[in-house]
Coordinates of C-alpha atoms and ligand atoms in Angstrom, one line a residue:
M25 CA 8.0 -15.6 23.9
A26 CA 10.9 -13.3 24.4
V27 CA 13.2 -13.1 21.4
E28 CA 16.6 -11.8 22.0
N29 CA 18.0 -8.7 20.2
I30 CA 19.6 -9.6 16.9
P31 CA 23.0 -8.1 16.2
V32 CA 24.0 -6.6 12.8
R33 CA 25.2 -9.2 10.3
E34 CA 28.4 -9.1 8.3
G35 CA 28.0 -7.5 4.9
K36 CA 28.3 -4.2 3.2
P37 CA 25.1 -2.3 3.7
N38 CA 24.6 0.9 1.8
L39 CA 24.0 2.9 4.9
K40 CA 26.9 1.9 7.1
D41 CA 26.4 4.1 10.1
Y42 CA 22.9 5.1 10.9
E43 CA 23.6 7.4 13.8
K44 CA 26.3 9.3 11.9
A45 CA 24.0 9.6 8.8
R46 CA 21.3 11.3 10.9
E47 CA 23.6 13.9 12.4
S48 CA 24.5 15.8 9.2
F49 CA 21.9 14.7 6.7
T50 CA 20.0 17.0 4.5
W51 CA 17.6 16.0 1.7
D52 CA 19.5 18.2 -0.7
E53 CA 22.2 15.5 -0.8
V54 CA 19.7 13.1 -2.3
K55 CA 18.5 15.5 -5.0
K56 CA 21.9 15.4 -6.6
N57 CA 21.1 11.9 -7.9
F58 CA 18.3 13.1 -10.2
S59 CA 18.7 14.4 -13.7
W60 CA 16.4 17.3 -12.8
S61 CA 18.9 18.7 -10.4
E62 CA 20.7 19.7 -13.5
T63 CA 18.1 19.9 -16.3
G64 CA 15.2 21.3 -14.3
K65 CA 12.9 18.9 -16.1
V66 CA 10.9 16.7 -13.8
N67 CA 8.8 13.6 -14.3
M68 CA 8.9 10.4 -12.2
A69 CA 8.5 8.4 -15.5
Y70 CA 11.7 9.8 -16.7
E71 CA 13.7 9.0 -13.6
A72 CA 12.3 5.5 -13.2
V73 CA 12.2 4.4 -16.8
D74 CA 13.4 6.6 -19.6
R75 CA 16.6 7.6 -17.9
H76 CA 17.7 3.9 -17.9
A77 CA 16.4 3.3 -21.4
E78 CA 18.8 6.1 -22.6
D79 CA 21.7 4.6 -20.8
P80 CA 23.5 2.2 -23.2
K81 CA 24.6 0.0 -20.3
K82 CA 21.1 -0.3 -18.9
K83 CA 18.6 -0.1 -21.8
N84 CA 18.6 -3.9 -22.4
K85 CA 18.6 -4.8 -18.7
T86 CA 15.4 -6.5 -17.4
A87 CA 13.2 -4.0 -15.7
L88 CA 10.3 -6.3 -15.1
L89 CA 10.3 -10.1 -14.5
Y90 CA 6.6 -10.8 -14.7
S91 CA 4.9 -14.1 -13.9
S92 CA 1.5 -15.3 -13.1
P93 CA 0.1 -18.9 -13.2
D94 CA -0.5 -18.6 -17.0
R95 CA 2.0 -16.0 -18.3
E96 CA 5.6 -15.2 -18.0
E97 CA 7.4 -12.1 -19.5
K98 CA 10.6 -10.2 -19.4
V99 CA 10.4 -6.5 -20.1
T100 CA 13.6 -4.4 -20.5
F101 CA 13.9 -0.7 -19.6
S102 CA 13.9 0.1 -23.3
D103 CA 10.7 -1.9 -23.8
L104 CA 9.0 -0.2 -21.0
S105 CA 10.1 3.2 -22.1
Q106 CA 8.7 2.6 -25.6
S107 CA 5.4 1.0 -24.6
S108 CA 4.7 3.7 -22.1
N109 CA 5.4 6.3 -24.8
Q110 CA 2.8 4.5 -27.0
F111 CA 0.3 4.5 -24.2
A112 CA 1.0 8.2 -23.5
N113 CA 0.2 8.9 -27.2
V114 CA -3.1 7.0 -26.9
L115 CA -4.1 9.0 -23.8
K116 CA -3.1 12.2 -25.5
K117 CA -5.1 11.3 -28.6
Y118 CA -8.2 11.0 -26.4
G119 CA -7.6 14.4 -24.8
V120 CA -6.0 13.4 -21.5
S121 CA -3.8 16.2 -20.2
K122 CA -1.9 17.3 -17.2
G123 CA -3.7 17.0 -13.9
D124 CA -6.5 14.7 -15.2
R125 CA -7.2 11.5 -13.2
V126 CA -6.7 8.3 -15.0
F127 CA -7.6 5.1 -13.0
L128 CA -6.4 1.6 -13.4
F129 CA -8.5 -1.4 -12.4
M130 CA -6.8 -4.5 -13.5
P131 CA -4.6 -7.3 -12.2
R132 CA -0.9 -7.0 -12.1
S133 CA 0.4 -7.5 -15.7
P134 CA 3.0 -5.9 -18.0
E135 CA 0.1 -3.7 -19.4
F136 CA -0.5 -2.3 -16.0
Y137 CA 3.1 -0.9 -15.7
T138 CA 3.0 0.3 -19.3
S139 CA -0.3 2.2 -18.7
F140 CA 0.9 3.5 -15.4
F141 CA 3.9 5.2 -16.8
G142 CA 2.0 6.3 -19.8
I143 CA -0.3 8.2 -17.4
L144 CA 2.6 9.9 -15.7
K145 CA 4.2 10.8 -19.1
V146 CA 1.2 12.9 -20.1
G147 CA 1.3 14.6 -16.6
A148 CA -1.9 13.0 -15.5
I149 CA -2.5 11.5 -12.0
A150 CA -2.6 7.7 -11.7
G151 CA -5.2 6.1 -9.5
P152 CA -4.6 2.3 -9.1
L153 CA -7.5 0.3 -7.8
F154 CA -7.2 -3.1 -6.1
E155 CA -8.4 -5.8 -8.5
A156 CA -10.6 -7.4 -5.8
F157 CA -12.9 -4.3 -5.5
M158 CA -16.5 -4.8 -6.4
E159 CA -18.9 -2.2 -7.8
Q160 CA -19.5 0.0 -4.8
A161 CA -15.8 0.3 -4.0
V162 CA -15.0 1.2 -7.7
R163 CA -17.9 3.7 -7.9
D164 CA -16.9 5.5 -4.7
R165 CA -13.4 6.0 -5.9
L166 CA -14.2 7.0 -9.5
Q167 CA -16.9 9.4 -8.4
D168 CA -14.7 11.2 -5.8
S169 CA -11.7 11.5 -8.0
G170 CA -13.6 12.6 -11.1
A171 CA -11.5 10.2 -13.2
S172 CA -12.0 10.8 -16.9
V173 CA -10.4 7.5 -18.1
L174 CA -10.4 4.0 -16.7
I175 CA -8.1 1.2 -17.8
T176 CA -9.5 -2.2 -17.1
T177 CA -10.0 -5.7 -18.4
P178 CA -13.1 -7.3 -20.0
D179 CA -13.3 -9.6 -17.0
L180 CA -13.5 -6.7 -14.5
L181 CA -15.8 -4.5 -16.7
G182 CA -18.9 -6.0 -15.0
R183 CA -17.8 -4.3 -11.8
V184 CA -17.5 -0.9 -13.3
P185 CA -20.6 1.1 -12.8
Q186 CA -22.2 2.4 -16.0
D187 CA -24.2 5.2 -14.4
D188 CA -23.5 8.0 -12.0
L189 CA -20.1 8.7 -13.4
P190 CA -20.5 11.8 -15.5
D191 CA -16.7 12.5 -15.6
L192 CA -15.8 9.1 -16.9
K193 CA -15.4 9.6 -20.7
K194 CA -13.4 6.6 -21.8
I195 CA -12.8 3.0 -20.8
V196 CA -9.7 1.3 -22.1
L197 CA -10.1 -2.4 -22.4
V198 CA -7.0 -4.6 -22.1
G199 CA -7.8 -8.0 -23.6
E200 CA -10.3 -9.5 -26.1
H201 CA -13.8 -8.1 -25.8
D202 CA -16.9 -7.5 -27.8
Q203 CA -17.8 -4.0 -26.6
S204 CA -18.5 -1.4 -29.2
G205 CA -19.4 2.3 -28.9
D206 CA -17.5 5.5 -28.5
K207 CA -16.9 5.0 -24.8
Y208 CA -14.6 2.0 -25.3
I209 CA -11.0 2.1 -26.4
D210 CA -9.3 -1.1 -27.5
Y211 CA -5.9 -1.3 -25.9
E212 CA -4.2 -3.5 -28.5
T213 CA -5.5 -1.7 -31.6
E214 CA -4.6 1.7 -30.2
M215 CA -1.1 0.6 -29.0
N216 CA -0.3 -0.9 -32.4
A217 CA -1.1 2.3 -34.1
A218 CA 0.7 4.5 -31.6
S219 CA 4.2 5.9 -32.1
T220 CA 7.0 4.8 -29.7
D221 CA 8.1 8.4 -29.5
F222 CA 6.5 10.8 -27.1
D223 CA 7.3 14.3 -25.9
M224 CA 7.3 13.9 -22.1
E225 CA 5.1 16.4 -20.2
W226 CA 7.6 17.9 -17.8
V227 CA 6.0 18.8 -14.6
D228 CA 6.9 20.5 -11.3
L229 CA 8.1 18.5 -8.3
E230 CA 4.9 19.6 -6.5
D231 CA 2.6 18.5 -9.3
G232 CA 0.2 15.6 -8.8
M233 CA 1.3 12.0 -9.5
L234 CA -0.8 9.5 -7.6
L235 CA -4.1 9.1 -5.8
H236 CA -4.4 6.2 -3.4
Y237 CA -7.7 5.7 -1.7
T238 CA -7.5 4.5 1.8
S239 CA -9.9 3.9 4.7
G240 CA -10.5 5.9 7.8
S241 CA -12.9 5.2 10.7
T242 CA -15.6 7.4 9.4
G243 CA -17.0 8.2 5.9
K244 CA -16.1 7.0 2.5
P245 CA -12.5 6.1 1.5
K246 CA -10.3 9.2 1.1
G247 CA -8.1 10.0 -1.8
V248 CA -4.5 10.5 -0.6
Y249 CA -2.8 12.7 -3.0
H250 CA 0.9 12.4 -3.8
V251 CA 3.3 14.5 -5.9
H252 CA 6.4 13.8 -8.0
N253 CA 8.6 15.1 -5.2
A254 CA 8.0 11.8 -3.3
M255 CA 10.7 10.3 -5.5
I256 CA 13.4 11.9 -3.3
Q257 CA 12.4 9.7 -0.4
H258 CA 11.7 6.6 -2.6
Y259 CA 15.2 6.9 -3.9
A260 CA 16.8 7.3 -0.5
T261 CA 15.0 4.6 1.3
A262 CA 15.6 2.1 -1.6
E263 CA 19.2 2.7 -0.9
W264 CA 19.3 2.8 2.9
V265 CA 16.4 0.4 3.9
L266 CA 15.9 -1.9 0.9
D267 CA 19.7 -1.8 0.6
L268 CA 19.3 -2.1 -3.2
K269 CA 22.4 -2.5 -5.3
E270 CA 22.7 -2.5 -9.0
D271 CA 22.6 -6.3 -9.5
D272 CA 19.8 -7.1 -7.1
V273 CA 16.7 -9.0 -8.1
Y274 CA 14.0 -7.4 -6.0
W275 CA 10.5 -8.7 -5.2
C276 CA 7.8 -6.7 -3.5
T277 CA 4.8 -8.8 -3.0
A278 CA 2.3 -6.0 -2.6
D279 CA -0.4 -5.2 -5.2
P280 CA -0.1 -1.7 -6.7
G281 CA -3.6 -1.0 -5.6
W282 CA -2.0 -0.4 -2.2
V283 CA 0.7 2.2 -1.5
T284 CA 3.4 -0.4 -0.9
G285 CA 2.8 -1.8 -4.4
T286 CA 3.5 1.6 -5.9
S287 CA 6.2 3.3 -3.7
Y288 CA 8.1 0.1 -3.2
G289 CA 6.7 -2.1 -6.0
I290 CA 7.4 0.5 -8.8
F291 CA 9.3 3.6 -7.8
A292 CA 12.0 2.5 -5.3
P293 CA 13.5 -0.3 -7.4
W294 CA 13.2 1.4 -10.8
L295 CA 14.6 4.7 -9.6
H296 CA 17.7 2.7 -9.1
G297 CA 17.3 0.7 -12.3
V298 CA 17.0 -2.6 -10.4
T299 CA 15.3 -5.7 -11.8
N300 CA 11.8 -6.0 -10.3
V301 CA 9.9 -9.2 -9.9
V302 CA 6.1 -9.1 -10.1
R303 CA 4.0 -12.1 -9.3
G304 CA 0.3 -12.1 -10.2
G305 CA -2.3 -14.5 -8.9
R306 CA -3.2 -15.8 -5.5
F307 CA -0.9 -16.6 -2.6
T308 CA 0.3 -20.2 -1.9
P309 CA 3.4 -21.0 0.1
E310 CA 4.7 -23.3 -2.6
D311 CA 4.3 -20.7 -5.3
W312 CA 6.0 -18.0 -3.2
Y313 CA 9.0 -20.1 -2.4
G314 CA 9.1 -21.2 -6.0
T315 CA 9.2 -17.5 -7.1
L316 CA 12.0 -16.7 -4.7
E317 CA 13.9 -19.7 -6.0
K318 CA 13.2 -19.4 -9.7
Y319 CA 14.1 -15.7 -10.1
E320 CA 17.0 -15.9 -7.6
V321 CA 15.5 -13.1 -5.6
T322 CA 18.0 -11.2 -3.5
V323 CA 15.9 -8.6 -1.7
W324 CA 12.3 -9.4 -0.7
Y325 CA 9.7 -6.9 0.8
T326 CA 6.6 -8.6 2.1
A327 CA 4.1 -8.5 4.9
P328 CA 3.6 -10.3 8.3
T329 CA 0.4 -12.1 7.1
A330 CA 2.3 -13.8 4.3
L331 CA 5.2 -14.6 6.6
R332 CA 2.8 -16.1 9.1
K333 CA 1.3 -18.3 6.4
L334 CA 4.7 -19.4 5.2
M335 CA 5.6 -20.1 8.8
S336 CA 2.6 -22.3 9.3
A337 CA 3.3 -24.2 6.1
G338 CA 6.3 -25.6 8.0
E339 CA 10.0 -26.1 7.8
E340 CA 9.8 -28.8 5.0
A341 CA 8.3 -26.3 2.6
V342 CA 11.1 -23.9 2.8
K343 CA 14.0 -26.4 2.9
K344 CA 12.8 -27.9 -0.4
H345 CA 13.9 -24.7 -2.2
A346 CA 17.4 -23.3 -2.9
L347 CA 17.1 -19.7 -1.6
S348 CA 20.8 -18.9 -1.1
P349 CA 20.7 -15.7 -3.3
L350 CA 18.2 -14.2 -0.9
R351 CA 20.2 -11.7 1.4
H352 CA 17.7 -9.2 2.7
I353 CA 14.0 -9.5 3.9
L354 CA 11.7 -6.7 5.0
S355 CA 8.2 -6.4 6.2
V356 CA 5.4 -3.8 6.4
G357 CA 1.8 -3.2 7.0
E358 CA 1.1 -4.7 10.5
P359 CA 3.0 -5.6 13.6
L360 CA 5.7 -8.1 12.9
N361 CA 5.6 -10.7 15.6
P362 CA 8.9 -11.6 17.3
E363 CA 8.0 -15.3 16.7
V364 CA 8.1 -14.6 13.0
I365 CA 11.5 -12.9 13.2
S366 CA 12.7 -15.9 15.1
W367 CA 11.4 -18.3 12.5
G368 CA 13.0 -16.2 9.8
L369 CA 16.4 -16.8 11.4
D370 CA 15.8 -20.5 11.3
A371 CA 14.1 -20.7 7.9
F372 CA 16.3 -18.3 5.9
D373 CA 19.2 -17.6 8.2
L374 CA 18.3 -14.0 7.8
R375 CA 16.9 -11.2 9.9
I376 CA 13.5 -9.8 8.9
H377 CA 13.5 -6.0 9.0
D378 CA 10.3 -4.4 10.0
T379 CA 9.3 -1.0 8.5
W380 CA 6.6 1.4 9.5
W381 CA 4.8 3.9 7.3
M382 CA 1.3 4.7 5.9
T383 CA -0.5 5.5 2.7
E384 CA -0.4 9.2 3.8
T385 CA 3.3 9.2 4.5
G386 CA 4.1 8.0 1.0
A387 CA 7.3 6.2 2.0
Q388 CA 9.0 4.5 4.9
L389 CA 9.6 6.6 8.0
I390 CA 10.5 4.3 10.9
V391 CA 12.6 1.2 10.0
N392 CA 15.1 -1.4 10.9
F393 CA 18.2 -0.7 8.9
P394 CA 20.6 -3.6 7.9
S395 CA 23.2 -1.7 9.9
M396 CA 21.2 -1.7 13.1
E397 CA 20.6 -4.1 15.9
I398 CA 17.1 -5.5 15.7
R399 CA 14.9 -5.5 18.8
P400 CA 12.1 -8.0 17.9
G401 CA 8.8 -6.3 18.2
S402 CA 10.1 -2.8 17.5
M403 CA 9.5 -1.0 14.3
G404 CA 13.0 0.5 14.6
K405 CA 14.1 4.1 14.3
P406 CA 13.3 7.1 12.0
I407 CA 15.2 7.4 8.8
P408 CA 17.7 10.3 8.4
G409 CA 15.9 13.6 7.7
V410 CA 12.8 12.6 9.6
E411 CA 11.9 13.4 13.2
A412 CA 9.5 11.1 14.9
S413 CA 8.1 11.4 18.4
I414 CA 5.3 10.3 20.8
V415 CA 3.0 13.2 21.5
D416 CA -0.1 13.8 23.6
N417 CA -3.4 15.0 22.1
E418 CA -2.2 18.6 22.2
G419 CA 0.9 17.8 20.3
N420 CA 3.3 18.0 23.3
E421 CA 6.2 15.5 23.2
L422 CA 6.1 12.7 25.8
P423 CA 9.1 11.2 27.6
P424 CA 10.5 7.8 26.7
N425 CA 8.5 4.7 27.5
Q426 CA 5.2 6.6 27.7
M427 CA 2.5 5.6 25.3
G428 CA 0.9 8.2 23.1
N429 CA 0.3 9.3 19.5
L430 CA 3.0 8.3 17.1
A431 CA 3.7 11.5 15.3
I432 CA 6.1 12.8 12.6
K433 CA 7.4 16.4 12.3
E434 CA 5.9 17.9 9.1
G435 CA 7.9 18.2 6.0
W436 CA 9.4 15.0 4.8
P437 CA 9.6 14.7 0.9
S438 CA 7.0 12.0 0.3
M439 CA 4.3 13.4 2.5
M440 CA 0.8 13.5 1.0
R441 CA -0.1 17.0 -0.2
A442 CA -3.9 16.8 0.1
I443 CA -6.9 14.6 0.7
W444 CA -8.8 14.9 -2.6
N445 CA -11.8 17.2 -2.3
R446 CA -11.5 17.3 1.5
P447 CA -9.2 20.1 2.8
E448 CA -10.6 20.0 6.3
K449 CA -9.8 16.3 6.5
Y450 CA -6.2 17.0 5.5
E451 CA -5.9 19.7 8.2
S452 CA -7.2 17.4 10.8
Y453 CA -4.0 15.2 10.6
F454 CA -1.8 18.0 11.9
I455 CA -1.4 19.3 15.5
N456 CA 1.2 21.7 16.6
G457 CA 3.5 21.0 13.6
W458 CA 3.2 17.2 14.0
Y459 CA 1.5 14.8 11.6
V460 CA -0.4 12.6 13.9
S461 CA -0.6 9.0 12.5
G462 CA -3.6 7.5 14.3
D463 CA -1.3 4.8 15.7
S464 CA -0.2 4.6 19.3
A465 CA 3.3 3.7 20.2
Y466 CA 6.1 4.4 22.7
K467 CA 9.8 5.1 22.3
D468 CA 12.4 3.4 24.5
E469 CA 15.5 5.1 26.0
D470 CA 17.6 4.1 23.0
G471 CA 15.2 5.6 20.5
Y472 CA 13.5 2.4 19.2
F473 CA 9.8 2.8 18.5
W474 CA 7.3 0.1 19.6
F475 CA 3.9 -0.1 17.9
Q476 CA 0.9 -0.5 20.3
G477 CA -2.2 -0.3 18.2
R478 CA -4.6 1.9 16.2
L479 CA -6.2 4.8 18.1
D480 CA -9.2 4.9 15.8
D481 CA -11.6 2.1 14.6
V482 CA -9.7 1.3 11.4
I483 CA -9.4 -2.4 10.9
N484 CA -6.1 -4.0 9.7
T485 CA -6.9 -7.4 8.3
S486 CA -4.0 -9.2 6.6
G487 CA -2.3 -5.8 6.3
E488 CA -5.1 -4.2 4.5
R489 CA -6.9 -1.2 5.9
V490 CA -10.6 -1.5 6.1
G491 CA -13.0 1.3 7.3
P492 CA -15.8 0.0 9.5
F493 CA -18.1 2.7 8.1
E494 CA -17.8 1.4 4.6
V495 CA -18.7 -2.2 5.7
E496 CA -21.5 -1.0 7.9
S497 CA -23.0 1.1 5.0
K498 CA -22.9 -1.9 2.7
L499 CA -24.4 -4.2 5.3
I500 CA -27.5 -2.0 5.8
E501 CA -28.2 -2.1 2.1
H502 CA -29.1 -5.7 2.5
P503 CA -32.9 -6.0 2.9
A504 CA -32.6 -8.1 6.1
V505 CA -30.3 -5.7 7.9
S506 CA -31.5 -2.9 10.0
E507 CA -28.4 -1.7 11.8
A508 CA -24.8 -2.7 11.8
G509 CA -21.6 -2.2 13.8
V510 CA -18.3 -3.5 12.6
I511 CA -15.1 -4.1 14.5
G512 CA -11.7 -5.8 14.1
K513 CA -11.3 -8.9 16.2
P514 CA -7.7 -10.1 16.9
D515 CA -6.7 -13.2 14.8
P516 CA -3.4 -15.1 15.0
E517 CA -2.9 -15.3 11.3
R518 CA -4.6 -12.2 9.8
G519 CA -3.8 -9.8 12.6
E520 CA -7.5 -8.9 12.7
I521 CA -10.6 -10.3 11.1
I522 CA -13.8 -8.3 10.5
K523 CA -16.6 -9.0 12.8
A524 CA -20.1 -7.5 12.2
F525 CA -22.9 -7.1 14.7
I526 CA -26.3 -6.6 13.0
T527 CA -29.9 -6.2 13.9
L528 CA -32.6 -7.6 11.6
N529 CA -35.6 -6.0 10.0
D530 CA -39.1 -7.3 10.9
G531 CA -39.9 -10.5 9.1
Y532 CA -36.3 -11.9 9.1
E533 CA -35.0 -14.7 11.3
D534 CA -31.4 -15.4 12.2
S535 CA -30.1 -18.4 10.4
D536 CA -26.8 -19.8 8.9
E537 CA -28.2 -19.2 5.4
L538 CA -29.2 -15.6 6.1
R539 CA -25.8 -14.8 7.6
E540 CA -24.0 -16.4 4.7
D541 CA -26.2 -14.5 2.3
I542 CA -25.3 -11.2 4.0
R543 CA -21.7 -12.0 4.0
K544 CA -21.8 -12.7 0.3
F545 CA -23.7 -9.5 -0.3
V546 CA -20.7 -7.5 1.1
K547 CA -18.2 -9.7 -0.7
T548 CA -19.8 -9.2 -4.1
G549 CA -20.9 -5.6 -3.5
L550 CA -17.8 -4.1 -1.9
S551 CA -14.8 -6.4 -1.9
A552 CA -13.8 -9.8 -0.7
H553 CA -11.3 -8.5 1.9
A554 CA -14.0 -6.3 3.4
A555 CA -16.6 -9.0 4.0
P556 CA -17.1 -9.9 7.7
R557 CA -15.7 -13.3 8.6
E558 CA -18.0 -13.3 11.6
L559 CA -21.6 -12.0 11.8
E560 CA -23.6 -11.9 14.9
V561 CA -27.3 -11.0 15.2
K562 CA -28.2 -8.8 18.1
D563 CA -31.4 -7.2 19.5
S564 CA -29.8 -3.8 19.4
I565 CA -26.6 -2.1 18.5
P566 CA -25.1 0.3 21.1
K567 CA -25.2 3.9 20.0
T568 CA -24.4 7.3 21.5
R569 CA -27.2 9.7 22.0
S570 CA -26.2 11.4 18.8
G571 CA -26.6 8.1 17.0
K572 CA -23.0 7.1 16.5
I573 CA -22.3 3.4 16.7
M574 CA -20.2 2.6 19.8
R575 CA -17.7 0.3 18.2
R576 CA -15.5 0.4 21.2
L577 CA -18.2 -1.1 23.3
L578 CA -18.9 -3.8 20.8
K579 CA -15.2 -4.6 20.9
S580 CA -15.1 -4.7 24.7
W581 CA -18.0 -7.0 24.7
E582 CA -16.5 -9.3 22.1
L583 CA -13.2 -9.5 24.0
G584 CA -14.7 -9.7 27.4
L585 CA -13.0 -6.5 28.5
P586 CA -14.2 -3.8 30.9
T587 CA -16.6 -1.5 29.1
G588 CA -15.2 1.8 30.5
D589 CA -17.2 5.0 30.3
T590 CA -20.7 4.3 28.9
S591 CA -22.3 7.6 29.9
T592 CA -22.9 8.7 26.4
L593 CA -24.8 5.4 25.6
E594 CA -28.2 6.0 24.2
E595 CA -30.2 4.4 27.0
Ligands
WTA1 C1 -0.2 -0.3 10.2 C2 0.9 0.5 4.6 C3 2.7 -2.1 12.8 C4 -0.4 1.0 11.0 C5 2.3 1.0 4.3 C6 -0.5 2.1 10.0 C7 2.0 -1.1 10.9 C8 -1.2 1.4 8.9 C9 3.3 -1.2 10.4 C10 -1.0 2.0 7.5 C11 4.3 -1.9 11.2 C12 2.0 -0.3 8.9 N1 4.0 -2.3 12.4 N2 1.7 -1.6 12.1 N3 5.6 -2.0 10.7 N4 3.3 -0.7 9.1 N5 1.2 -0.5 10.0 O1 -1.9 3.0 4.9 O2 -1.6 0.9 11.8 O3 -2.2 0.6 4.2 O4 -1.2 3.2 10.4 O5 0.1 1.7 4.7 O6 -0.8 0.0 8.9 O7 -1.6 1.2 6.5 P1 -1.5 1.6 5.0

């Protein structure tokens, strides 16, 4: 279905003229908005929280509008400033200091945000883990990062490994529990005893702030390392792309275990002192429309998977709700189908603005601005201060309309600064001064970028990145499984689903029960979103002569496509 270009709407976007902004822009202009440009004292926690708490006009403003099926809470900037001071005191008391890694493994809750800023206030590096992770996923991340403290809930404690984690000294438990022993810290007791005053640890713009683990096509998940300097880009994009204004009520639906949930679920709105809605619990269309309505959300950042689900819930569902405050919708994480944009025009009478970026890039890079014509199916254009291009494998730029590697000129403010423990992996992203994203795309004559697909084997299921190697490794831990190859299979709702091909060990027979048991094994061992939806038993898995699983071939077979060059196939 062809969907026509959608012209700019009436209104007063913060960024009025995109082309003009690009011409003369320098990042130094944005730096003027931060207190550190005058004081020299830097900390994200100051700019996002304490700065507003010190402002008599803002301190009693609602920072967080939290709700979940069984809890609702309003937290002001002043509340958040004080509670995060308390938590910083707790961490300090137990010896946490600058550069230490402190991980969070808990559902979205006011305590999550309190802890998160407490971590930053002592100068430590926060590592948020998605609450659906199971033991193996938690273990890999804690081991690699060498985290010394973990904050979790009694419900999730069962998934926290109790061995093989020599660096993990303390576990903070949020909620009622019956753990005793030196290793455990009771959140409530310690918070009650802690002072609401804290001497912020001032850091350097290049000091570590955040570790987000993400999946590649090979090996274990990698720790993408971000520094405080990223705030420059969070601030700017919140203004230009989210179009945030002082009185907005903003809702980003992403979990802070993923980068969207931190960069745009924490930093971007709060750097501007904007009221931030956080909704915990599972997705249902009724609940999501209800949240938009109840909190009179004005700006909404979500993902294609959710939009597709809302779309399939039908027109009735949306028309039941009064959503007139909503004025701006954005999407990220996977290709945004033109059909969904077209539905958005009917359902909300609003344009849906696609944005492209990655865990590694730390913030939005290629976007549809409110002040720009939308070409449905296109990710839009690079933000001011960023140069994007399509390059070949040697890093040479390609002409318009030619497909190649989507690449960004090195040096934007929110760029990752390292892959934790893996300098060679970090280096491998860069060719000839370009950061090469792993996505393929082309650029049209007018400078709009069009996403084509991933160039590696990384699977994007419902907007979440899953590494096939991780799933394969888990599968072969099951006693019945001998070998495994995992691919992403196109799916109309989820973008891709995970399909696994396996061979069985002697003595095992293929059956529905066995396949279900294997699926469950991945689900409970690794994480629900990484469990294959489809499992197929094969006599053999195609491998190269050097023993690498040929996922491309599996995919071609699955999709009935030509198999291409198979000269490296084992036999
Ligand atoms: C994909 C999420 C198409 C892409 C912020 C990228 C997209 C990966 C888009 C990063 C988009 C992200 N259109 N694909 N607008 N945005 N992607 O690290 O393949 O979880 O490389 O970061 O998601 O996923 P990540």
